[in-house]
mmCIF file of C-alpha atoms and ligand atoms in Angstrom:
data_model
loop_
_atom_site.group_PDB
_atom_site.id
_atom_site.type_symbol
_atom_site.label_atom_id
_atom_site.label_comp_id
_atom_site.label_asym_id
_atom_site.label_seq_id
_atom_site.Cartn_x
_atom_site.Cartn_y
_atom_site.Cartn_z
ATOM 1 C CA MET A 1 61.518 47.044 110.564
ATOM 2 C CA PHE A 2 60.161 50.307 111.954
ATOM 3 C CA LYS A 3 61.607 53.685 111.138
ATOM 4 C CA SER A 4 62.711 55.485 114.277
ATOM 5 C CA GLY A 5 60.545 58.448 113.259
ATOM 6 C CA SER A 6 57.366 56.463 113.468
ATOM 7 C CA ILE A 7 58.392 55.019 116.842
ATOM 8 C CA SER A 8 58.835 58.554 118.205
ATOM 9 C CA LEU A 9 55.461 59.521 116.847
ATOM 10 C CA LEU A 10 53.893 56.546 118.572
ATOM 11 C CA LEU A 11 55.608 57.360 121.835
ATOM 12 C CA MET A 12 54.296 60.890 121.573
ATOM 13 C CA MET A 13 50.821 59.573 120.940
ATOM 14 C CA LEU A 14 51.122 57.307 123.959
ATOM 15 C CA LEU A 15 52.396 60.038 126.253
ATOM 16 C CA PHE A 16 49.856 62.521 125.006
ATOM 17 C CA GLY A 17 46.896 60.251 125.566
ATOM 18 C CA SER A 18 47.856 58.737 128.877
ATOM 19 C CA GLY A 19 46.733 61.145 131.560
ATOM 20 C CA ASN A 20 43.213 60.466 132.554
ATOM 21 C CA PHE A 21 42.421 56.857 133.060
ATOM 22 C CA LEU A 22 42.721 56.543 136.805
ATOM 23 C CA THR A 23 40.163 59.291 137.143
ATOM 24 C CA MET A 24 38.000 57.668 134.533
ATOM 25 C CA LYS A 25 38.058 54.329 136.343
ATOM 26 C CA LYS A 26 37.010 56.007 139.582
ATOM 27 C CA GLU A 27 34.153 57.837 137.917
ATOM 28 C CA LEU A 28 32.935 54.760 136.133
ATOM 29 C CA CYS A 29 32.476 53.130 139.530
ATOM 30 C CA HIS A 30 29.729 55.636 140.237
ATOM 31 C CA LEU A 31 27.748 55.060 137.096
ATOM 32 C CA GLY A 32 25.377 52.597 138.711
ATOM 33 C CA PHE A 33 26.073 49.705 136.381
ATOM 34 C CA ALA A 34 26.257 46.395 138.167
ATOM 35 C CA ALA A 35 29.470 45.026 136.716
ATOM 36 C CA GLY A 36 30.449 41.395 136.522
ATOM 37 C CA ARG A 37 26.916 39.993 136.547
ATOM 38 C CA THR A 38 26.117 37.202 134.124
ATOM 39 C CA ASN A 39 22.918 38.696 132.802
ATOM 40 C CA VAL A 40 24.066 42.077 131.611
ATOM 41 C CA THR A 41 20.698 42.992 130.115
ATOM 42 C CA GLU A 42 19.110 42.668 133.516
ATOM 43 C CA SER A 43 21.804 44.655 135.329
ATOM 44 C CA CYS A 44 22.163 47.487 132.800
ATOM 45 C CA ALA A 45 20.713 50.859 133.677
ATOM 46 C CA MET A 46 20.052 53.276 130.843
ATOM 47 C CA PRO A 47 23.201 55.360 130.349
ATOM 48 C CA LYS A 48 23.033 59.061 131.175
ATOM 49 C CA SER A 49 23.056 61.698 128.499
ATOM 50 C CA CYS A 50 26.250 63.619 127.887
ATOM 51 C CA LYS A 51 25.604 67.202 128.923
ATOM 52 C CA VAL A 52 27.736 68.899 126.318
ATOM 53 C CA TYR A 53 25.964 71.348 124.044
ATOM 54 C CA GLY A 54 25.490 69.801 120.619
ATOM 55 C CA PHE A 55 26.300 66.291 121.880
ATOM 56 C CA THR A 56 23.323 65.399 124.058
ATOM 57 C CA ASP A 57 22.708 62.271 121.980
ATOM 58 C CA TRP A 58 26.030 60.967 123.327
ATOM 59 C CA TYR A 59 26.286 59.196 126.680
ATOM 60 C CA LYS A 60 28.385 59.951 129.692
ATOM 61 C CA ALA A 61 31.134 57.491 130.626
ATOM 62 C CA GLY A 62 33.442 58.980 133.238
ATOM 63 C CA ARG A 63 35.291 61.853 131.581
ATOM 64 C CA TYR A 64 34.151 60.647 128.190
ATOM 65 C CA CYS A 65 31.121 61.061 126.001
ATOM 66 C CA VAL A 66 30.446 57.919 124.003
ATOM 67 C CA LYS A 67 28.094 57.130 121.137
ATOM 68 C CA TYR A 68 27.106 53.914 119.406
ATOM 69 C CA PHE A 69 26.928 54.044 115.611
ATOM 70 C CA ASN A 70 24.606 51.525 114.014
ATOM 71 C CA SER A 71 25.913 51.834 110.446
ATOM 72 C CA PRO A 72 28.728 49.409 109.662
ATOM 73 C CA LEU A 73 32.092 50.717 108.441
ATOM 74 C CA ASN A 74 35.518 49.124 108.126
ATOM 75 C CA PHE A 75 37.975 49.953 110.900
ATOM 76 C CA THR A 76 39.736 52.900 109.249
ATOM 77 C CA ASP A 77 36.515 54.483 108.012
ATOM 78 C CA ALA A 78 34.980 54.042 111.481
ATOM 79 C CA GLU A 79 37.967 55.795 113.098
ATOM 80 C CA LEU A 80 37.790 58.598 110.512
ATOM 81 C CA LYS A 81 34.051 58.949 111.089
ATOM 82 C CA CYS A 82 34.651 59.285 114.838
ATOM 83 C CA ARG A 83 37.266 61.980 114.243
ATOM 84 C CA ALA A 84 34.921 63.868 111.928
ATOM 85 C CA THR A 85 31.911 63.632 114.242
ATOM 86 C CA ALA A 86 33.141 65.233 117.458
ATOM 87 C CA PRO A 87 36.208 67.232 118.525
ATOM 88 C CA GLY A 88 39.000 64.964 119.725
ATOM 89 C CA ALA A 89 36.914 61.842 119.121
ATOM 90 C CA HIS A 90 38.307 58.423 118.253
ATOM 91 C CA LEU A 91 37.051 54.878 118.309
ATOM 92 C CA VAL A 92 36.516 54.016 121.967
ATOM 93 C CA SER A 93 39.367 52.677 124.113
ATOM 94 C CA VAL A 94 38.765 50.435 127.124
ATOM 95 C CA HIS A 95 40.734 50.541 130.361
ATOM 96 C CA SER A 96 38.730 48.572 132.904
ATOM 97 C CA LYS A 97 36.205 45.777 133.242
ATOM 98 C CA LYS A 98 33.619 48.338 134.341
ATOM 99 C CA HIS A 99 34.110 50.397 131.214
ATOM 100 C CA ASN A 100 33.972 47.226 129.115
ATOM 101 C CA ASP A 101 30.659 46.255 130.778
ATOM 102 C CA TYR A 102 29.329 49.760 130.235
ATOM 103 C CA LEU A 103 29.976 49.551 126.491
ATOM 104 C CA LEU A 104 28.430 46.098 126.378
ATOM 105 C CA CYS A 105 25.352 47.518 128.109
ATOM 106 C CA MET A 106 25.061 50.256 125.505
ATOM 107 C CA VAL A 107 25.162 47.813 122.628
ATOM 108 C CA GLN A 108 22.704 45.482 124.378
ATOM 109 C CA LYS A 109 20.321 48.426 124.665
ATOM 110 C CA PHE A 110 20.718 49.843 121.186
ATOM 111 C CA ASN A 111 21.207 46.778 119.040
ATOM 112 C CA PRO A 112 20.508 43.525 120.912
ATOM 113 C CA ASN A 113 20.448 41.502 117.683
ATOM 114 C CA ASN A 114 23.936 42.473 116.525
ATOM 115 C CA LEU A 115 26.346 42.995 119.385
ATOM 116 C CA ARG A 116 29.598 42.949 117.395
ATOM 117 C CA PHE A 117 31.305 46.329 117.121
ATOM 118 C CA TRP A 118 34.730 47.875 116.594
ATOM 119 C CA LEU A 119 36.810 49.045 119.504
ATOM 120 C CA GLY A 120 39.701 51.439 118.818
ATOM 121 C CA ALA A 121 42.400 48.771 119.187
ATOM 122 C CA PHE A 122 44.717 47.571 116.437
ATOM 123 C CA GLU A 123 47.918 45.561 116.127
ATOM 124 C CA LEU A 124 51.005 47.539 115.208
ATOM 125 C CA PHE A 125 52.683 46.092 112.067
ATOM 126 C CA LYS A 126 52.707 42.358 112.890
ATOM 127 C CA SER A 127 54.431 43.155 116.196
ATOM 128 C CA GLY A 128 52.016 41.423 118.552
ATOM 129 C CA VAL A 129 51.656 44.842 120.206
ATOM 130 C CA PHE A 130 48.184 46.356 120.348
ATOM 131 C CA LEU A 131 47.536 50.098 120.498
ATOM 132 C CA TRP A 132 44.518 52.360 120.879
ATOM 133 C CA THR A 133 43.713 54.907 118.160
ATOM 134 C CA ASP A 134 43.301 57.589 120.877
ATOM 135 C CA GLY A 135 46.922 57.030 121.950
ATOM 136 C CA SER A 136 46.041 55.887 125.480
ATOM 137 C CA PHE A 137 48.004 53.160 127.279
ATOM 138 C CA TRP A 138 47.310 49.490 126.671
ATOM 139 C CA ASP A 139 46.552 48.681 130.300
ATOM 140 C CA PHE A 140 43.553 46.356 130.020
ATOM 141 C CA GLN A 141 42.455 43.477 127.771
ATOM 142 C CA ILE A 142 39.724 40.879 127.870
ATOM 143 C CA TRP A 143 40.070 38.419 124.995
ATOM 144 C CA THR A 144 37.782 35.602 123.913
ATOM 145 C CA SER A 145 39.525 32.302 124.663
ATOM 146 C CA GLY A 146 41.913 31.437 121.824
ATOM 147 C CA GLU A 147 42.054 35.086 120.677
ATOM 148 C CA PRO A 148 43.853 37.080 119.393
ATOM 149 C CA ASN A 149 44.597 34.286 116.933
ATOM 150 C CA HIS A 150 46.286 36.279 114.163
ATOM 151 C CA MET A 151 49.121 38.111 115.867
ATOM 152 C CA TYR A 152 52.354 38.605 113.894
ATOM 153 C CA THR A 153 50.426 38.560 110.619
ATOM 154 C CA SER A 154 48.391 41.258 108.946
ATOM 155 C CA THR A 155 45.307 39.059 108.559
ATOM 156 C CA GLU A 156 43.408 40.298 111.601
ATOM 157 C CA ASP A 157 44.813 43.564 112.907
ATOM 158 C CA CYS A 158 41.730 45.222 114.384
ATOM 159 C CA VAL A 159 39.790 44.477 117.544
ATOM 160 C CA GLU A 160 36.050 43.939 117.984
ATOM 161 C CA MET A 161 33.858 43.009 120.944
ATOM 162 C CA ASN A 162 31.139 40.315 121.155
ATOM 163 C CA TRP A 163 32.071 37.870 118.398
ATOM 164 C CA LYS A 164 31.840 34.495 120.127
ATOM 165 C CA GLU A 165 31.818 35.413 123.810
ATOM 166 C CA THR A 166 29.746 38.349 125.042
ATOM 167 C CA GLY A 167 31.867 41.147 126.439
ATOM 168 C CA LYS A 168 35.104 39.621 125.141
ATOM 169 C CA TRP A 169 37.425 40.769 122.372
ATOM 170 C CA ASN A 170 38.567 39.255 119.080
ATOM 171 C CA ASP A 171 41.045 40.332 116.432
ATOM 172 C CA ASP A 172 39.337 40.506 113.044
ATOM 173 C CA SER A 173 40.119 41.743 109.565
ATOM 174 C CA CYS A 174 40.164 45.557 109.458
ATOM 175 C CA HIS A 175 38.335 45.413 106.119
ATOM 176 C CA VAL A 176 35.135 44.015 107.650
ATOM 177 C CA LYS A 177 32.342 46.517 108.175
ATOM 178 C CA LYS A 178 31.025 46.655 111.729
ATOM 179 C CA ASN A 179 29.111 49.014 113.943
ATOM 180 C CA TYR A 180 31.330 51.006 116.267
ATOM 181 C CA ILE A 181 31.494 53.260 119.321
ATOM 182 C CA CYS A 182 33.178 56.671 119.319
ATOM 183 C CA ALA A 183 34.400 58.545 122.394
ATOM 184 C CA PHE A 184 35.734 61.991 123.250
ATOM 185 C CA LYS A 185 36.716 63.719 126.487
ATOM 186 C CA TRP A 186 33.961 66.139 127.407
ATOM 187 C CA ASP A 187 36.280 68.483 129.319
ATOM 188 C CA THR A 188 38.206 69.231 126.128
ATOM 189 C CA VAL A 189 34.975 70.382 124.472
ATOM 190 C CA LEU A 190 33.401 72.459 127.242
ATOM 191 C CA LYS A 191 34.393 76.077 126.988
ATOM 192 C CA PRO A 192 34.785 78.294 130.058
ATOM 193 C CA GLY A 193 31.356 79.518 131.136
ATOM 194 C CA SER A 194 29.443 76.979 129.092
ATOM 195 C CA GLU A 195 27.087 74.407 130.517
ATOM 196 C CA LYS A 196 28.546 72.689 133.535
ATOM 197 C CA MET A 197 28.558 68.936 134.065
ATOM 198 C CA GLU A 198 26.899 67.639 137.237
HETATM 199 C C1 NAG B 201 18.331 38.554 131.282
HETATM 200 O O1 NAG B 201 17.399 39.447 131.827
HETATM 201 C C2 NAG B 201 16.444 39.914 130.878
HETATM 202 C C3 NAG B 201 15.608 41.006 131.540
HETATM 203 O O2 NAG B 201 15.174 40.623 132.815
HETATM 204 C C4 NAG B 201 15.618 38.736 130.389
HETATM 205 O O3 NAG B 201 14.671 39.177 129.443
HETATM 206 C C5 NAG B 201 16.546 37.710 129.760
HETATM 207 O O4 NAG B 201 15.807 36.569 129.379
HETATM 208 C C6 NAG B 201 17.662 37.308 130.730
HETATM 209 N N1 NAG B 201 18.617 36.477 130.035
HETATM 210 C C7 NAG B 201 19.116 35.367 130.579
HETATM 211 C C8 NAG B 201 20.132 34.652 129.751
HETATM 212 O O5 NAG B 201 18.763 34.942 131.695
HETATM 213 C C1 NAG B 202 37.854 51.042 104.182
HETATM 214 O O1 NAG B 202 37.027 51.462 103.128
HETATM 215 C C2 NAG B 202 37.568 52.527 102.368
HETATM 216 C C3 NAG B 202 36.532 52.941 101.349
HETATM 217 O O2 NAG B 202 35.377 53.427 102.005
HETATM 218 C C4 NAG B 202 38.867 52.089 101.724
HETATM 219 O O3 NAG B 202 39.444 53.177 101.023
HETATM 220 C C5 NAG B 202 39.833 51.605 102.790
HETATM 221 O O4 NAG B 202 40.994 51.090 102.198
HETATM 222 C C6 NAG B 202 39.176 50.540 103.626
HETATM 223 N N1 NAG B 202 40.063 50.185 104.717
HETATM 224 C C7 NAG B 202 40.187 48.932 105.131
HETATM 225 C C8 NAG B 202 41.133 48.689 106.247
HETATM 226 O O5 NAG B 202 39.564 48.018 104.636
HETATM 227 CA CA1 CA B 203 40.588 36.459 115.634
#
């Protein structure tokens, strides 16, 4: 059973992280990625650099800067690495097919021979409920057929992309080391008067 304290904390996380996804979806539409095509490699444009001072090796994705890390860590270490790497960063959350395709494009570009990577999703205590580590709403999912296959157990509590079906998700053991993508909101990092985004 859950303690009511931890439920409140989760609710706070959810409320806190919820604001910006409609805007993000709209902006992602303008990124120039042809979504929904079968051959993603062919339809992927190179992502644009994130114009935040000190983070120009990150890429722009709507209101987010995202970066692919090609150095496998287990899920918790990957999330901690994200938090330590940029202000307000977490493992990436996904809220639309377009955003999902965008992340797939990045991985196809940077590491075509190993597409599997951690997303920021995990199952809450055998509940069958999935959450994002950035506290945003669970409003989109795109599972591999037959997945998630370990709900209500603690065997596979963390979510990866590109295991058996490209662009689809799978629950896997949180202990496994995988590459990962971090994300932070660039408007929380920009200070007044600093470099402006286009
Ligand atoms: C997808 O397009 C790329 C680039 O044009 C090409 O190299 C690759 O063979 C294509 N893959 C498939 C499955 O058609
Ligand atoms: C991840 O690895 C760290 C050691 O680097 C370990 O302390 C931690 O328990 C591991 N977490 C999982 C979920 O395997
Ligand atoms: Ca699974």
